[in-house]
CSV table of C-alpha atoms in Angstrom, one decimal:
chain,number,residue,atom,x,y,z
A,976,UNK,CA,7.2,14.4,-13.7
A,977,UNK,CA,5.5,11.0,-14.5
A,978,UNK,CA,7.4,8.1,-13.0
A,979,UNK,CA,8.4,5.5,-15.6
A,980,UNK,CA,10.9,2.8,-15.6
A,981,UNK,CA,13.5,5.0,-17.1
A,982,UNK,CA,13.3,7.6,-14.5
A,983,UNK,CA,13.6,4.8,-11.8
A,984,UNK,CA,16.5,3.7,-13.5
A,985,UNK,CA,18.1,7.0,-13.4
A,986,UNK,CA,17.6,6.9,-9.6
A,987,UNK,CA,19.8,3.7,-9.1
A,988,UNK,CA,23.4,3.8,-8.6
A,989,UNK,CA,25.7,3.3,-11.1
A,990,UNK,CA,28.2,1.4,-9.1
A,991,UNK,CA,25.4,-1.3,-8.6
A,992,UNK,CA,25.5,-4.3,-10.9
A,993,UNK,CA,23.0,-4.6,-13.8
A,994,UNK,CA,21.1,-7.4,-12.0
A,995,UNK,CA,20.8,-5.6,-8.7
A,996,UNK,CA,19.8,-2.1,-10.7
A,997,UNK,CA,17.1,-4.3,-12.6
A,998,UNK,CA,15.8,-5.8,-9.5
A,999,UNK,CA,15.5,-2.3,-7.7
A,1000,UNK,CA,13.9,-0.6,-10.8
A,1001,UNK,CA,11.4,-3.4,-11.2
A,1002,UNK,CA,10.5,-3.8,-7.6
A,1003,UNK,CA,10.1,-0.1,-7.2
A,1004,UNK,CA,8.0,0.2,-10.6
A,1005,UNK,CA,5.6,-2.5,-9.1
A,1006,UNK,CA,5.1,-0.5,-5.6
A,1007,UNK,CA,4.3,2.6,-7.4
A,1008,UNK,CA,2.1,1.1,-9.9
A,1009,UNK,CA,4.0,1.9,-12.9
A,1010,UNK,CA,3.7,-1.7,-13.6
A,1011,UNK,CA,-0.1,-2.4,-12.6
A,1012,UNK,CA,-1.3,-5.5,-10.8
A,1013,UNK,CA,-2.2,-8.2,-13.2
A,1014,UNK,CA,0.0,-6.6,-16.0
A,1015,UNK,CA,2.1,-9.3,-18.2
A,1016,UNK,CA,5.7,-8.8,-18.1
A,1017,UNK,CA,8.0,-9.6,-21.1
A,1018,UNK,CA,11.9,-10.4,-20.6
A,1019,UNK,CA,12.5,-9.2,-24.3
A,1020,UNK,CA,10.5,-5.9,-23.6
A,1021,UNK,CA,12.4,-5.1,-20.2
A,1022,UNK,CA,15.7,-6.2,-22.0
A,1023,UNK,CA,15.3,-4.1,-24.9
A,1024,UNK,CA,14.1,-1.1,-22.4
A,1025,UNK,CA,17.4,-1.0,-20.7
A,1026,UNK,CA,19.5,-2.5,-23.5
A,1027,UNK,CA,20.8,-5.3,-21.6
A,1028,UNK,CA,20.5,-9.1,-22.2
A,1029,UNK,CA,17.6,-11.3,-21.1
A,1030,UNK,CA,19.6,-13.1,-18.5
A,1031,UNK,CA,19.7,-10.4,-15.7
A,1032,UNK,CA,16.1,-9.9,-16.5
A,1033,UNK,CA,15.2,-13.4,-15.9
A,1034,UNK,CA,17.0,-13.1,-12.6
A,1035,UNK,CA,15.5,-10.2,-11.6
A,1036,UNK,CA,11.9,-11.8,-12.2
A,1037,UNK,CA,13.0,-14.6,-10.0
A,1038,UNK,CA,13.8,-12.4,-7.1
A,1039,UNK,CA,10.6,-10.6,-7.6
A,1040,UNK,CA,8.9,-14.1,-7.5
A,1041,UNK,CA,10.4,-14.7,-4.2
A,1042,UNK,CA,9.3,-11.3,-3.0
A,1043,UNK,CA,5.8,-12.2,-3.5
A,1044,UNK,CA,5.5,-9.5,-6.3
A,1045,UNK,CA,5.2,-11.4,-9.7
A,1046,UNK,CA,4.2,-14.9,-10.7
A,1047,UNK,CA,5.7,-17.0,-13.3
A,1048,UNK,CA,3.3,-19.1,-15.0
A,1049,UNK,CA,5.0,-21.9,-17.1
A,1050,UNK,CA,4.4,-21.7,-20.8
A,1051,UNK,CA,2.1,-18.9,-20.0
A,1052,UNK,CA,4.3,-15.8,-19.0
A,1053,UNK,CA,5.2,-13.5,-16.0
A,1054,UNK,CA,2.6,-11.5,-14.2
A,1055,UNK,CA,2.7,-8.9,-11.7
A,1056,UNK,CA,0.4,-10.2,-8.9
A,1057,UNK,CA,-2.3,-8.6,-7.4
A,1058,UNK,CA,-2.1,-7.0,-3.7
A,1059,UNK,CA,-2.7,-9.8,-1.4
A,1060,UNK,CA,-4.5,-8.4,1.7
A,1061,UNK,CA,-3.5,-11.3,4.0
A,1062,UNK,CA,0.1,-10.6,2.9
A,1063,UNK,CA,-0.4,-7.0,3.8
A,1064,UNK,CA,-1.7,-7.6,7.1
A,1065,UNK,CA,1.2,-10.2,7.9
A,1066,UNK,CA,3.9,-8.0,6.8
A,1067,UNK,CA,2.4,-5.1,8.8
A,1068,UNK,CA,2.3,-7.5,11.8
A,1069,UNK,CA,6.2,-8.1,11.5
A,1070,UNK,CA,6.8,-4.7,10.9
A,1071,UNK,CA,5.3,-3.4,13.9
A,1072,UNK,CA,6.9,-6.2,16.0
A,1073,UNK,CA,10.5,-5.0,14.9
A,1074,UNK,CA,10.0,-1.0,14.7
A,1075,UNK,CA,8.3,-1.1,18.3
A,1076,UNK,CA,11.2,-2.8,19.5
A,1077,UNK,CA,13.4,-0.4,17.4
A,1078,UNK,CA,11.6,2.8,19.1
A,1079,UNK,CA,11.7,1.2,22.7
A,1080,UNK,CA,15.4,0.8,22.5
A,1081,UNK,CA,15.7,4.6,21.2
A,1082,UNK,CA,13.7,5.8,24.0
A,1083,UNK,CA,15.4,3.6,26.6
A,1084,UNK,CA,18.9,4.4,25.7
A,1085,UNK,CA,18.6,7.6,23.6
A,1086,UNK,CA,20.1,8.1,20.2
A,1087,UNK,CA,23.0,10.4,19.1
A,1088,UNK,CA,22.4,14.2,18.8
A,1089,UNK,CA,23.4,13.6,15.1
A,1090,UNK,CA,20.6,11.2,14.3
A,1091,UNK,CA,17.9,13.4,16.1
A,1092,UNK,CA,19.1,16.3,13.9
A,1093,UNK,CA,18.8,14.1,10.9
A,1094,UNK,CA,15.2,13.1,12.0
A,1095,UNK,CA,14.1,16.6,12.6
A,1096,UNK,CA,15.5,17.6,9.2
A,1097,UNK,CA,13.4,14.6,7.6
A,1098,UNK,CA,10.3,16.1,9.3
A,1099,UNK,CA,11.1,19.2,7.9
A,1100,UNK,CA,11.4,18.0,4.5
A,1101,UNK,CA,8.2,15.9,5.0
A,1102,UNK,CA,6.1,19.1,5.9
A,1103,UNK,CA,7.4,20.9,2.8
A,1104,UNK,CA,6.0,17.9,0.8
A,1105,UNK,CA,2.6,18.4,2.4
A,1106,UNK,CA,2.6,22.2,1.1
A,1107,UNK,CA,3.7,21.0,-2.5
A,1108,UNK,CA,1.4,17.7,-2.4
A,1109,UNK,CA,4.7,16.1,-3.6
A,1110,UNK,CA,3.5,12.5,-2.7
A,1111,UNK,CA,6.2,10.5,-4.5
A,1112,UNK,CA,9.1,12.7,-2.6
A,1113,UNK,CA,7.1,12.1,0.8
A,1114,UNK,CA,6.9,8.3,0.2
A,1115,UNK,CA,10.9,8.4,-0.3
A,1116,UNK,CA,11.4,10.5,3.0
A,1117,UNK,CA,8.8,8.1,5.0
A,1118,UNK,CA,11.2,5.3,4.0
A,1119,UNK,CA,14.4,7.4,5.1
A,1120,UNK,CA,12.6,8.1,8.4
A,1121,UNK,CA,12.1,4.5,9.4
A,1122,UNK,CA,15.6,3.5,8.1
A,1123,UNK,CA,17.2,6.3,9.9
A,1124,UNK,CA,15.6,5.1,13.3
A,1125,UNK,CA,16.5,1.6,12.9
A,1126,UNK,CA,20.2,2.4,11.8
A,1127,UNK,CA,20.5,5.2,14.5
A,1128,UNK,CA,20.0,2.4,17.3
A,1129,UNK,CA,22.5,0.2,15.3
A,1130,UNK,CA,20.1,-2.5,14.3
A,1131,UNK,CA,20.8,-2.7,10.7
A,1132,UNK,CA,19.5,-6.1,10.5
A,1133,UNK,CA,16.4,-5.1,11.7
A,1134,UNK,CA,15.9,-2.9,8.9
A,1135,UNK,CA,16.8,-5.7,6.3
A,1136,UNK,CA,14.2,-7.6,7.9
A,1137,UNK,CA,11.7,-4.9,7.6
A,1138,UNK,CA,12.6,-4.4,3.9
A,1139,UNK,CA,12.4,-8.3,3.1
A,1140,UNK,CA,8.9,-8.5,4.4
A,1141,UNK,CA,7.1,-5.3,3.3
A,1142,UNK,CA,6.8,-5.5,-0.5
A,1143,UNK,CA,3.2,-5.9,-0.5
A,1144,UNK,CA,2.8,-3.7,2.4
A,1145,UNK,CA,4.6,-0.9,0.4
A,1146,UNK,CA,2.2,-1.1,-2.5
A,1147,UNK,CA,-0.7,-0.1,-0.2
A,1148,UNK,CA,1.2,2.4,1.7
A,1149,UNK,CA,2.1,4.1,-1.8
A,1150,UNK,CA,-1.5,3.8,-3.0
A,1151,UNK,CA,-2.9,5.2,0.3
A,1152,UNK,CA,-0.9,8.5,0.4
A,1153,UNK,CA,-2.7,10.0,-2.5
A,1154,UNK,CA,-6.0,8.5,-2.0
A,1155,UNK,CA,-6.7,7.7,1.5
A,1156,UNK,CA,-4.3,8.9,4.0
A,1157,UNK,CA,-3.7,12.5,4.6
A,1158,UNK,CA,0.0,13.5,4.7
A,1159,UNK,CA,-0.5,15.7,7.6
A,1160,UNK,CA,-1.6,12.8,9.8
A,1161,UNK,CA,1.7,11.0,8.9
A,1162,UNK,CA,4.0,13.6,9.5
A,1163,UNK,CA,1.9,14.4,12.9
A,1164,UNK,CA,2.5,10.6,13.7
A,1165,UNK,CA,6.3,11.0,12.8
A,1166,UNK,CA,6.6,14.2,15.0
A,1167,UNK,CA,5.0,12.2,18.0
A,1168,UNK,CA,7.5,9.4,17.6
A,1169,UNK,CA,10.6,11.7,17.7
A,1170,UNK,CA,9.1,13.7,20.6
A,1171,UNK,CA,8.5,10.7,22.7
A,1172,UNK,CA,12.3,9.3,21.9
A,1173,UNK,CA,13.7,12.9,22.9
A,1174,UNK,CA,11.6,12.6,26.2
A,1175,UNK,CA,12.8,9.3,26.8
A,1176,UNK,CA,9.2,8.2,27.4
A,1177,UNK,CA,9.2,4.3,26.5
A,1178,UNK,CA,5.5,3.8,26.8
A,1179,UNK,CA,4.9,6.9,24.6
A,1180,UNK,CA,7.3,6.0,22.0
A,1181,UNK,CA,6.0,2.6,21.8
A,1182,UNK,CA,2.1,3.9,21.6
A,1183,UNK,CA,3.1,6.5,18.7
A,1184,UNK,CA,4.7,3.8,16.5
A,1185,UNK,CA,2.0,1.2,17.0
A,1186,UNK,CA,-0.6,3.9,16.0
A,1187,UNK,CA,1.5,5.0,13.1
A,1188,UNK,CA,2.0,1.6,11.7
A,1189,UNK,CA,-1.8,0.5,12.2
A,1190,UNK,CA,-2.6,3.4,10.1
A,1191,UNK,CA,-2.7,1.2,7.1
A,1192,UNK,CA,-5.4,-0.7,8.8
A,1193,UNK,CA,-7.7,2.2,8.7
A,1194,UNK,CA,-6.9,3.0,5.0
A,1195,UNK,CA,-6.8,-0.6,3.3
A,1196,UNK,CA,-10.7,-1.3,3.3
A,1197,UNK,CA,-11.3,2.1,1.8
A,1198,UNK,CA,-8.7,1.3,-0.7
A,1199,UNK,CA,-10.2,-2.1,-1.6
A,1200,UNK,CA,-13.5,-0.7,-2.1
A,1201,UNK,CA,-12.2,2.0,-4.5
A,1202,UNK,CA,-9.6,-0.1,-6.3
A,1203,UNK,CA,-10.9,-3.5,-6.3
A,1204,UNK,CA,-9.1,-4.6,-9.6
A,1205,UNK,CA,-5.8,-4.1,-7.9
A,1206,UNK,CA,-6.7,-6.6,-5.0
A,1207,UNK,CA,-6.9,-10.2,-4.8
A,1208,UNK,CA,-10.4,-11.5,-3.2
A,1209,UNK,CA,-11.5,-10.4,0.2
A,1210,UNK,CA,-10.0,-13.2,2.0
A,1211,UNK,CA,-8.2,-11.1,4.8
A,1212,UNK,CA,-11.5,-9.0,5.6
A,1213,UNK,CA,-13.6,-12.1,5.4
A,1214,UNK,CA,-11.7,-13.3,8.5
A,1215,UNK,CA,-11.4,-10.1,10.2
A,1216,UNK,CA,-14.1,-7.5,9.2
A,1217,UNK,CA,-13.1,-3.9,8.4
A,1218,UNK,CA,-14.7,-2.4,11.5
A,1219,UNK,CA,-12.7,-4.8,13.9
A,1220,UNK,CA,-9.4,-3.7,11.9
A,1221,UNK,CA,-10.2,-0.1,12.6
A,1222,UNK,CA,-10.9,-0.7,16.2
A,1223,UNK,CA,-7.6,-2.4,16.5
A,1224,UNK,CA,-5.8,0.8,15.2
A,1225,UNK,CA,-7.2,3.1,17.8
A,1226,UNK,CA,-6.7,0.9,20.8
């Protein structure tokens, strides 16, 4: 089924406020390229789409601007920003720093059997997505896997930090799944992370998480070449050539 603003709205919780639901829908629509990089956004059209007033739409635009996903140009309008390679690399650095600490804690102290069962269930569901080529569902299960790890070691704030910084990163992750990174590779990497936690092997767990989160360094140069209109210039790779990023990813 083709993803639309309406289908994303249906996935939000009725108990949330209109403001929160609008923000979630618009954020996810930008990540999933329902709203394309460079596209102009109209307060009135968005408000009419969801039969709401323009005030919560305006507030959602402000939050999206703060997240680096839209740019509000006075007297000109609001636009979905193109993907900033530098912002992606900075977000990846922060995410790795936090999630390596999370997986280290999990391997050192262990995690509850119920959490391990949930992780294995997520792995099984991810493998089914590989078989059915369901990229959208895989993306959601990937999110659930990393969230479960953080919450499983009682690090809710760590996950909030990750969510706050990874908006630009998520756009590349979403683009890479069908176009660059094989799903099988990601499932194997998740499996290795869980195996290292179960074995209580801290070094192996850290290495497995680093390799997984550096996968985007391998895929992004290819995506920039294939979809140049979606990205801002080449500022990040001018500073650090693609081959050096790939070398970093396998070290």
